[in-house]
Amino acid sequence: MTDSCTCGCREVYPSRLASMSGWAPSSVPLPITPLEFDMQACSFARGFGRALTDLLGRPVSVAVRNRCGALDILLTRGTGHRPEARDHHYPGDFDELWRSRIGPATADNLRFFAAADATAVPDAMADLLRDVVDRMTKVTYDHHMLVLPARMALAEFAEFARRLEITASVLDGLGMLAGEQNATTRMAVRLWQVRHERRLPALPQEGDGYGLAHPRWLEEDAVPRALAALYRRVEPTREPRRLLAHSAERRRRLESRANARLRRLPSSAQERFGTLLARAKSAAQVTEGHAPLMHAQVTYALRGLVLRLGARLVGLGLLNAADDAFQLRIGDLGRASGSDYRQTVEHRRRHTHLPAPETKPPSDPPSDFLGDSPAAGLMRRVFGEPPQRADRQALTGHPGAPGRSRGRIRRVLLQADLARVEPGDVVFAGDSSAAWSFAAPAAAALLADTGSPYGHLAALARDYSLPCVVGLGAASWLHDGELVEVDGDAGTVAPVRDIP
């Protein structure tokens, strides 16, 4: 089964944006259902394409396809109206943009998703879901118009500081932004505080933001209870606030060193450094601050809407279970009111779980869709390939956070997998989202198949002083229980064959 669309609450990107030629696997490691494809993947393609077009000042086309549950993405040079190029520093104040425009607009759409009437007949359901896709396209556009410039601001600051030798490395520049409490770190702090309580508060609504087809923490609390039990086994020295304090102390040392070097530079360089640092600090806060609303709560509301529609179809005798609705497509609902969808669901459940027909998507000729603007240069840094190394004994990725550590691999794809994490594990995620924040206090290191030093997981690792490597693209290399050594400065992960 292969569906395509040229039109997520979860962050979806090609695995390699800047060097991509032809179809590429997305950063989503889980099978995507047909209705998730129609509601999220297609709205992602439209919203992401419009954001890239506006940021780069040149038309960009984004296509997505579903290969038996595997989501692939194709970016090409678009045609038609050439927009006016945006200043790549846009916006000047990320927090103001979030508070005054993007946050309120997202909250309005969230209220619509939560309150939408699910008592309609199938034809009207199709119209409702098309409206949802249009709204999610706007949410996705706003998300990328906030997060992409924010990550570009992080890259611009870190590269400027390294180039002028104000800091020794990009990671040192990014370390000057670490150790501050934000929306992501506060979730782990709150869970640590209530780990001994018999009744957990409603913090899962902030922490849970994965895929529409999977139960939310507000529906079943087994995962947060397992995480609270994990925190009870973690050494008190790993308490999140202590880890943040350690990171803040390192930040102050880096600031002191940078200030000493900065005084030897011309006043113009000092002023530029101050401007970029202020913008990067604002960007670092908003890249984490948007997640509870744009990822967790919007996803929860969309899942609730689909389940309400599914329950209505069960009541009409057209489905066996409410969550069977995820196996439908919007077009199915619009074709014939009163159709029995049960055979369609059974067929798609069988085929969605088949292996994707190709190990790698077929490659088409390279497409230079980024161009040569200042924004394009920064975007290449944010989404570029990790550096290549000759060491064949180690996997290489992007250095995400400094330090070296050993531990056993614990693969996690769903947040439910966090219940299997043990203190001292090297947590290896399929993507680099903020969803893994709860594992950090127990982890020896953090790894991800995808991502860059400017993404959620790397920032989280720097906040907790954990070694981190992202962009490994190594899902088939590392297995649960394998003992590895992680070098966050070098961006390498090496198997440990002889245990000392």
Coordinates of C-alpha atoms in Angstrom, one line a residue:
M1 CA 0.0 0.0 0.0
T2 CA 1.6 3.3 -1.1
D3 CA -0.3 6.6 -0.7
S4 CA 1.0 10.0 -1.7
C5 CA 0.1 13.6 -1.0
T6 CA 1.6 16.9 -2.1
C7 CA -0.2 19.0 0.3
G8 CA 2.4 16.7 12.5
C9 CA 2.0 17.4 15.8
R10 CA 5.0 15.3 16.2
E11 CA 8.0 16.9 14.6
V12 CA 8.5 15.4 11.2
Y13 CA 11.5 16.1 9.0
P14 CA 13.4 14.3 6.3
S15 CA 16.2 12.3 7.9
R16 CA 18.7 14.5 5.9
L17 CA 17.2 17.8 4.7
A18 CA 20.2 19.7 3.3
S19 CA 21.7 17.0 1.2
M20 CA 18.6 15.1 0.3
S21 CA 18.3 13.8 -3.2
G22 CA 15.0 12.1 -4.0
W23 CA 12.6 10.4 -1.5
A24 CA 14.1 10.1 2.0
P25 CA 12.8 8.3 5.1
S26 CA 11.2 10.7 7.6
S27 CA 12.2 11.1 11.2
V28 CA 9.1 9.2 12.3
P29 CA 10.1 5.8 13.5
L30 CA 6.7 4.3 14.0
P31 CA 4.2 3.0 11.4
I32 CA 1.7 5.7 10.3
T33 CA -1.9 4.7 9.9
P34 CA -4.0 5.8 6.9
L35 CA -6.0 8.5 8.8
E36 CA -2.8 9.8 10.5
F37 CA -1.4 10.1 7.0
D38 CA -4.4 12.2 5.8
M39 CA -4.6 14.3 8.9
Q40 CA -1.0 14.9 9.9
A41 CA 1.4 13.9 7.1
C42 CA -0.5 15.9 4.4
S43 CA -1.0 18.9 6.7
F44 CA 2.8 18.7 7.5
A45 CA 3.7 18.7 3.8
R46 CA 1.6 21.7 3.1
G47 CA 2.5 23.7 6.1
F48 CA 6.3 22.8 6.0
G49 CA 6.4 23.6 2.3
R50 CA 4.8 27.0 2.8
A51 CA 7.2 27.8 5.7
L52 CA 10.3 26.8 3.7
T53 CA 9.0 28.9 0.8
D54 CA 8.6 32.0 3.0
L55 CA 11.9 31.5 4.8
L56 CA 14.0 30.8 1.8
G57 CA 12.4 33.3 -0.6
R58 CA 11.9 30.6 -3.3
P59 CA 9.1 28.1 -4.0
V60 CA 9.6 24.7 -2.3
S61 CA 7.4 21.7 -2.9
V62 CA 7.0 19.0 -0.2
A63 CA 5.5 15.6 -0.9
V64 CA 4.9 12.7 1.4
R65 CA 4.0 9.1 0.9
N66 CA 3.0 6.1 3.0
R67 CA 4.9 2.9 2.1
C68 CA 3.1 0.2 4.2
G69 CA 3.2 2.5 7.2
A70 CA 6.7 4.0 6.5
L71 CA 6.5 7.7 5.9
D72 CA 8.8 9.1 3.2
I73 CA 9.4 12.8 2.3
L74 CA 10.5 14.4 -1.0
L75 CA 11.5 18.1 -1.2
T76 CA 12.0 19.7 -4.6
R77 CA 12.3 23.2 -6.1
G78 CA 8.7 24.5 -6.5
T79 CA 7.1 26.5 -9.3
G80 CA 5.0 29.6 -9.4
H81 CA 5.1 32.8 -7.4
R82 CA 8.5 33.6 -6.0
P83 CA 8.0 35.1 -2.5
E84 CA 9.9 38.0 -1.1
A85 CA 12.9 36.6 0.9
R86 CA 12.4 36.9 4.7
D87 CA 15.2 38.3 6.8
H88 CA 16.8 35.2 8.2
H89 CA 16.9 36.8 11.7
Y90 CA 13.1 36.8 11.7
P91 CA 11.7 37.1 14.3
G92 CA 13.7 39.4 16.6
D93 CA 11.9 38.3 19.8
F94 CA 10.8 34.6 19.6
D95 CA 8.9 34.8 22.9
E96 CA 6.9 37.8 21.7
L97 CA 6.0 36.0 18.5
W98 CA 4.9 32.9 20.5
R99 CA 2.9 34.9 23.1
S100 CA 1.2 37.4 20.8
R101 CA 0.4 35.3 17.7
I102 CA 1.4 31.7 17.3
G103 CA 0.4 30.5 20.8
P104 CA -3.1 32.1 20.8
A105 CA -3.8 30.9 17.2
T106 CA -2.8 27.3 18.2
A107 CA -4.9 27.5 21.3
D108 CA -7.9 28.5 19.2
N109 CA -7.4 25.5 16.9
L110 CA -7.0 23.3 20.0
R111 CA -10.4 24.4 21.3
F112 CA -11.9 23.6 17.9
F113 CA -10.5 20.1 17.8
A114 CA -11.6 19.4 21.4
A115 CA -15.2 20.7 20.9
A116 CA -15.9 19.5 17.3
D117 CA -19.2 17.7 16.9
A118 CA -18.7 14.0 16.3
T119 CA -22.3 13.0 15.9
A120 CA -22.5 13.6 12.2
V121 CA -23.1 11.1 9.4
P122 CA -20.0 9.9 7.5
D123 CA -20.3 12.5 4.7
A124 CA -20.3 15.3 7.3
M125 CA -17.4 13.6 9.1
A126 CA -15.3 13.8 5.9
D127 CA -16.1 17.6 5.7
L128 CA -15.1 18.0 9.3
L129 CA -11.8 16.2 8.8
R130 CA -11.0 18.3 5.8
D131 CA -11.5 21.3 7.9
V132 CA -9.2 19.8 10.5
V133 CA -6.5 19.2 7.9
D134 CA -6.7 22.9 6.8
R135 CA -6.4 24.0 10.5
M136 CA -3.5 21.6 11.1
T137 CA -1.8 23.0 8.0
K138 CA -1.9 26.4 9.6
V139 CA -0.6 24.9 12.9
T140 CA 2.2 23.2 11.1
Y141 CA 3.1 26.4 9.2
D142 CA 3.2 28.4 12.4
H143 CA 5.2 25.7 14.1
H144 CA 7.9 25.8 11.5
M145 CA 7.9 29.6 11.2
L146 CA 8.7 29.6 14.9
V147 CA 11.0 26.6 15.3
L148 CA 13.1 26.8 12.1
P149 CA 14.2 30.4 12.6
A150 CA 14.8 29.6 16.3
R151 CA 17.2 26.8 15.4
M152 CA 18.8 28.9 12.8
A153 CA 19.4 31.5 15.5
L154 CA 21.1 28.9 17.6
A155 CA 23.3 27.8 14.7
E156 CA 24.2 31.4 13.9
F157 CA 25.2 32.2 17.4
A158 CA 27.2 29.0 18.0
E159 CA 29.0 29.3 14.6
F160 CA 29.8 33.0 15.2
A161 CA 31.3 32.3 18.6
R162 CA 33.4 29.5 17.3
R163 CA 34.6 31.3 14.2
L164 CA 35.8 34.3 16.3
E165 CA 37.4 31.8 18.8
I166 CA 35.2 33.2 21.6
T167 CA 34.3 29.6 22.3
A168 CA 36.4 26.5 21.5
S169 CA 33.6 24.7 19.7
V170 CA 29.9 24.8 18.6
L171 CA 29.0 22.7 21.6
D172 CA 30.7 25.2 23.9
G173 CA 28.6 28.0 22.4
L174 CA 25.4 25.9 22.8
G175 CA 26.5 25.1 26.4
M176 CA 26.2 28.8 27.1
L177 CA 22.4 28.3 26.7
A178 CA 22.1 25.2 28.9
G179 CA 21.0 24.8 32.5
E180 CA 18.0 27.1 32.4
Q181 CA 14.6 25.6 33.5
N182 CA 12.2 25.4 30.6
A183 CA 9.0 23.6 29.7
T184 CA 10.8 20.4 28.9
T185 CA 13.0 20.2 32.0
R186 CA 10.1 21.2 34.3
M187 CA 8.2 18.0 33.3
A188 CA 11.0 15.8 34.8
V189 CA 11.3 18.1 37.8
R190 CA 7.6 17.8 38.6
L191 CA 7.6 14.0 38.1
W192 CA 10.6 13.7 40.5
Q193 CA 8.8 15.7 43.1
V194 CA 5.7 13.4 43.1
R195 CA 7.5 10.1 42.5
H196 CA 6.5 8.8 46.0
E197 CA 2.9 9.9 45.7
R198 CA 0.2 7.3 45.2
R199 CA -1.8 9.6 43.0
L200 CA 0.0 11.4 40.2
P201 CA -1.1 14.9 39.1
A202 CA -2.2 15.7 35.5
L203 CA 1.4 16.4 34.3
P204 CA 1.1 13.7 31.5
Q205 CA -0.8 16.2 29.4
E206 CA 2.4 18.2 29.1
G207 CA 4.6 15.2 28.6
D208 CA 2.8 12.9 26.2
G209 CA 2.7 13.9 22.5
Y210 CA 3.2 10.8 20.4
G211 CA 1.2 9.6 17.4
L212 CA -2.6 9.8 17.2
A213 CA -3.1 6.0 17.1
H214 CA -1.4 5.4 20.5
P215 CA -3.1 5.8 23.9
R216 CA -2.3 9.0 25.7
W217 CA -1.1 9.2 29.3
L218 CA -4.4 10.8 30.3
E219 CA -6.2 7.7 29.1
E220 CA -4.0 5.2 31.0
D221 CA -1.3 6.1 33.6
A222 CA 0.8 3.0 33.5
V223 CA 3.7 4.8 31.9
P224 CA 4.0 7.7 34.3
R225 CA 3.6 5.3 37.2
A226 CA 6.5 3.2 35.7
L227 CA 8.6 6.3 35.3
A228 CA 7.9 7.4 38.9
A229 CA 9.0 3.9 40.0
L230 CA 12.2 4.4 37.9
Y231 CA 12.9 7.7 39.6
R232 CA 12.6 6.0 43.0
R233 CA 15.5 3.7 41.9
V234 CA 17.7 6.6 40.7
E235 CA 20.4 7.9 42.9
P236 CA 19.5 11.2 44.7
T237 CA 22.5 12.8 43.0
R238 CA 20.6 12.4 39.7
E239 CA 17.8 14.6 40.9
P240 CA 16.8 16.8 37.9
R241 CA 17.4 20.1 39.7
R242 CA 20.9 19.0 40.7
L243 CA 21.7 18.1 37.2
L244 CA 20.4 21.4 36.0
A245 CA 22.5 23.2 38.6
H246 CA 25.6 21.3 37.4
S247 CA 24.9 22.4 33.8
A248 CA 24.3 26.0 35.0
E249 CA 27.7 26.0 36.7
R250 CA 29.3 24.8 33.4
R251 CA 27.4 27.6 31.6
R252 CA 28.8 30.2 33.9
R253 CA 32.4 28.9 33.4
L254 CA 31.9 29.1 29.6
E255 CA 30.5 32.6 29.9
S256 CA 33.4 33.7 32.0
R257 CA 35.9 32.3 29.5
A258 CA 34.0 33.8 26.5
N259 CA 33.9 37.2 28.2
A260 CA 37.6 37.2 28.7
R261 CA 38.2 36.4 25.0
L262 CA 35.5 38.9 23.9
R263 CA 37.3 41.8 25.6
R264 CA 40.2 41.4 23.1
L265 CA 37.9 41.8 20.1
P266 CA 36.7 45.0 18.4
S267 CA 33.6 46.6 19.8
S268 CA 31.6 45.7 16.7
A269 CA 32.3 42.0 17.3
Q270 CA 31.3 42.4 21.0
E271 CA 28.0 44.1 20.0
R272 CA 27.3 41.4 17.4
F273 CA 28.0 38.6 19.9
G274 CA 25.7 40.2 22.4
T275 CA 22.9 40.5 19.9
L276 CA 23.2 36.9 18.7
L277 CA 23.5 35.6 22.3
A278 CA 20.3 37.4 23.3
R279 CA 18.4 36.1 20.3
A280 CA 19.8 32.5 20.9
K281 CA 18.6 32.6 24.5
S282 CA 15.1 33.6 23.4
A283 CA 15.2 30.9 20.7
A284 CA 16.3 28.2 23.2
Q285 CA 13.4 28.9 25.5
V286 CA 10.7 29.0 22.8
T287 CA 11.9 25.8 21.1
E288 CA 11.1 24.0 24.3
G289 CA 8.2 26.2 25.4
H290 CA 6.0 25.5 22.4
A291 CA 6.0 21.7 22.9
P292 CA 3.3 21.2 25.5
L293 CA 0.7 23.0 23.5
M294 CA 1.8 22.3 19.9
H295 CA 2.8 18.7 20.3
A296 CA 1.2 17.2 23.4
Q297 CA -2.2 18.9 23.8
V298 CA -3.0 19.3 20.1
T299 CA -2.1 15.6 19.5
Y300 CA -4.3 14.6 22.5
A301 CA -7.2 16.7 21.1
L302 CA -6.9 15.2 17.6
R303 CA -6.8 11.7 19.0
G304 CA -9.9 12.4 21.1
L305 CA -11.8 13.7 18.0
V306 CA -10.9 10.6 15.9
L307 CA -12.1 8.3 18.8
R308 CA -15.3 10.2 19.1
L309 CA -15.9 9.9 15.4
G310 CA -15.0 6.2 15.6
A311 CA -17.4 5.7 18.5
R312 CA -20.2 7.3 16.3
L313 CA -19.3 4.8 13.5
V314 CA -19.5 1.9 15.9
G315 CA -22.9 3.1 17.0
L316 CA -24.0 3.2 13.3
G317 CA -22.8 -0.4 13.0
L318 CA -20.0 0.5 10.5
L319 CA -17.0 -0.3 12.7
N320 CA -16.2 -2.8 15.4
A321 CA -14.1 -0.5 17.6
A322 CA -13.6 3.2 17.9
D323 CA -9.9 3.0 17.2
D324 CA -10.6 1.2 13.9
A325 CA -11.2 4.7 12.6
F326 CA -7.5 5.3 12.3
Q327 CA -7.4 2.7 9.5
L328 CA -9.8 4.8 7.4
R329 CA -9.0 7.6 5.0
I330 CA -11.0 10.8 4.7
G331 CA -12.1 9.8 1.2
D332 CA -13.6 6.6 2.6
L333 CA -16.0 8.6 4.7
G334 CA -17.0 10.8 1.8
R335 CA -17.7 8.1 -0.7
A336 CA -20.9 6.6 0.6
S337 CA -22.8 7.4 3.7
G338 CA -23.7 4.2 5.5
S339 CA -20.9 2.0 4.0
D340 CA -19.7 -0.8 6.2
Y341 CA -16.0 -0.1 6.8
R342 CA -15.1 -3.3 8.7
Q343 CA -13.6 -5.2 5.7
T344 CA -11.6 -2.1 4.7
V345 CA -10.2 -1.9 8.3
E346 CA -9.3 -5.6 8.4
H347 CA -7.5 -5.4 5.0
R348 CA -5.5 -2.3 6.0
R349 CA -4.5 -3.7 9.3
R350 CA -2.9 -6.6 7.6
H351 CA -1.1 -4.6 5.0
T352 CA 0.1 -1.7 7.2
H353 CA 2.2 -4.1 9.2
L354 CA 3.9 -5.7 6.2
P355 CA 7.5 -4.7 5.7
A356 CA 8.0 -1.6 3.5
P357 CA 8.6 -2.8 -0.1
E358 CA 12.1 -1.3 -0.3
T359 CA 14.8 -1.0 2.3
K360 CA 15.6 2.5 1.0
P361 CA 13.3 4.7 -1.1
P362 CA 14.3 5.0 -4.7
S363 CA 16.4 8.1 -5.4
D364 CA 15.5 10.7 -7.9
P365 CA 17.9 13.3 -9.3
P366 CA 19.2 15.8 -6.7
S367 CA 17.1 19.0 -6.3
D368 CA 18.7 22.2 -5.1
F369 CA 15.6 23.5 -3.3
L370 CA 17.5 25.5 -0.6
G371 CA 19.3 28.0 -2.8
D372 CA 22.2 30.3 -1.7
S373 CA 20.5 32.8 0.6
P374 CA 21.8 33.4 4.2
A375 CA 18.8 31.5 5.4
A376 CA 19.7 28.6 3.2
G377 CA 23.2 28.5 4.6
L378 CA 21.9 28.4 8.2
M379 CA 19.4 25.7 7.3
R380 CA 22.1 23.6 5.9
R381 CA 23.9 23.8 9.2
V382 CA 20.8 22.9 11.1
F383 CA 19.9 19.9 9.0
G384 CA 23.3 19.0 7.5
E385 CA 25.0 15.6 7.4
P386 CA 27.1 14.7 10.4
P387 CA 30.9 14.8 9.8
Q388 CA 32.4 11.8 8.2
R389 CA 35.1 9.9 10.1
A390 CA 37.4 7.1 9.0
D391 CA 36.9 5.1 12.2
R392 CA 35.1 1.9 11.2
Q393 CA 34.8 0.6 14.7
A394 CA 32.4 3.3 15.8
L395 CA 29.1 4.8 14.6
T396 CA 29.3 8.5 13.9
G397 CA 26.7 11.3 14.2
H398 CA 26.4 14.9 15.2
P399 CA 28.0 15.8 18.5
G400 CA 25.0 16.8 20.6
A401 CA 26.3 17.3 24.1
P402 CA 29.9 16.9 25.5
G403 CA 31.1 14.1 27.7
R404 CA 31.9 10.4 27.6
S405 CA 29.9 7.5 29.2
R406 CA 29.3 3.8 29.0
G407 CA 26.1 1.9 29.4
R408 CA 23.8 -0.6 27.8
I409 CA 21.5 0.4 24.9
R410 CA 17.8 0.8 25.6
R411 CA 15.9 1.3 22.4
V412 CA 12.7 3.5 22.7
L413 CA 10.2 4.2 20.0
L414 CA 7.0 4.9 22.1
Q415 CA 6.9 6.7 25.4
A416 CA 5.6 3.4 26.8
D417 CA 9.1 2.0 26.1
L418 CA 10.4 4.4 28.8
A419 CA 9.0 2.0 31.4
R420 CA 11.8 -0.4 30.4
V421 CA 14.6 2.0 31.1
E422 CA 16.9 1.2 34.0
P423 CA 19.3 3.6 35.7
G424 CA 22.6 3.8 33.7
D425 CA 21.1 2.8 30.4
V426 CA 22.1 4.6 27.1
V427 CA 18.7 5.7 25.9
F428 CA 18.5 5.4 22.1
A429 CA 15.5 7.1 20.6
G430 CA 14.1 6.8 17.1
D431 CA 13.8 10.5 16.9
S432 CA 15.1 13.6 18.7
S433 CA 11.9 15.1 20.1
A434 CA 11.3 16.4 23.7
A435 CA 9.3 13.3 24.5
W436 CA 12.3 11.5 26.0
S437 CA 12.8 14.2 28.7
F438 CA 11.6 11.9 31.4
A439 CA 14.4 9.4 30.7
A440 CA 17.2 11.9 31.1
P441 CA 17.7 11.7 34.9
A442 CA 18.2 8.0 34.8
A443 CA 20.2 7.8 31.6
A444 CA 24.0 7.5 31.1
A445 CA 23.7 9.1 27.7
L446 CA 21.2 10.0 25.0
L447 CA 21.3 8.9 21.3
A448 CA 18.9 9.4 18.4
D449 CA 18.7 8.1 14.8
T450 CA 17.8 11.6 13.6
G451 CA 18.3 15.2 14.7
S452 CA 21.0 17.9 15.0
P453 CA 22.9 19.7 17.8
Y454 CA 20.2 22.4 17.6
G455 CA 17.2 20.0 18.3
H456 CA 15.3 19.0 21.4
L457 CA 17.2 15.9 22.4
A458 CA 20.7 17.5 22.2
A459 CA 19.4 20.5 24.2
L460 CA 17.9 18.2 26.8
A461 CA 21.2 16.4 27.1
R462 CA 23.2 19.6 27.6
D463 CA 20.7 20.7 30.3
Y464 CA 21.3 17.4 32.2
S465 CA 25.1 17.2 31.5
L466 CA 24.6 13.9 29.5
P467 CA 26.8 12.9 26.6
C468 CA 24.7 12.9 23.4
V469 CA 25.0 11.9 19.8
V470 CA 22.2 12.5 17.3
G471 CA 21.8 11.9 13.5
L472 CA 23.2 8.4 13.8
G473 CA 20.9 6.8 11.3
A474 CA 21.8 3.5 12.9
A475 CA 18.5 1.8 13.8
S476 CA 19.8 -1.7 12.7
W477 CA 23.2 -1.4 14.2
L478 CA 22.6 -1.1 17.9
H479 CA 20.4 -3.5 19.9
D480 CA 18.9 -3.6 23.3
G481 CA 21.5 -4.6 25.9
E482 CA 24.5 -3.9 23.8
L483 CA 27.3 -2.3 25.9
V484 CA 28.6 0.9 24.2
E485 CA 30.8 3.9 24.9
V486 CA 29.4 7.3 23.9
D487 CA 31.7 10.2 23.1
G488 CA 29.5 13.3 22.8
D489 CA 32.4 15.6 21.9
A490 CA 33.5 13.4 19.0
G491 CA 29.9 12.3 18.0
T492 CA 30.8 8.6 18.1
V493 CA 29.2 5.5 19.6
A494 CA 31.5 2.4 19.9
P495 CA 30.7 -1.1 21.1
V496 CA 32.6 -2.2 24.2
R497 CA 33.7 -5.8 23.5
D498 CA 35.7 -6.4 26.7
I499 CA 34.1 -5.4 29.9
P500 CA 36.8 -4.2 32.4

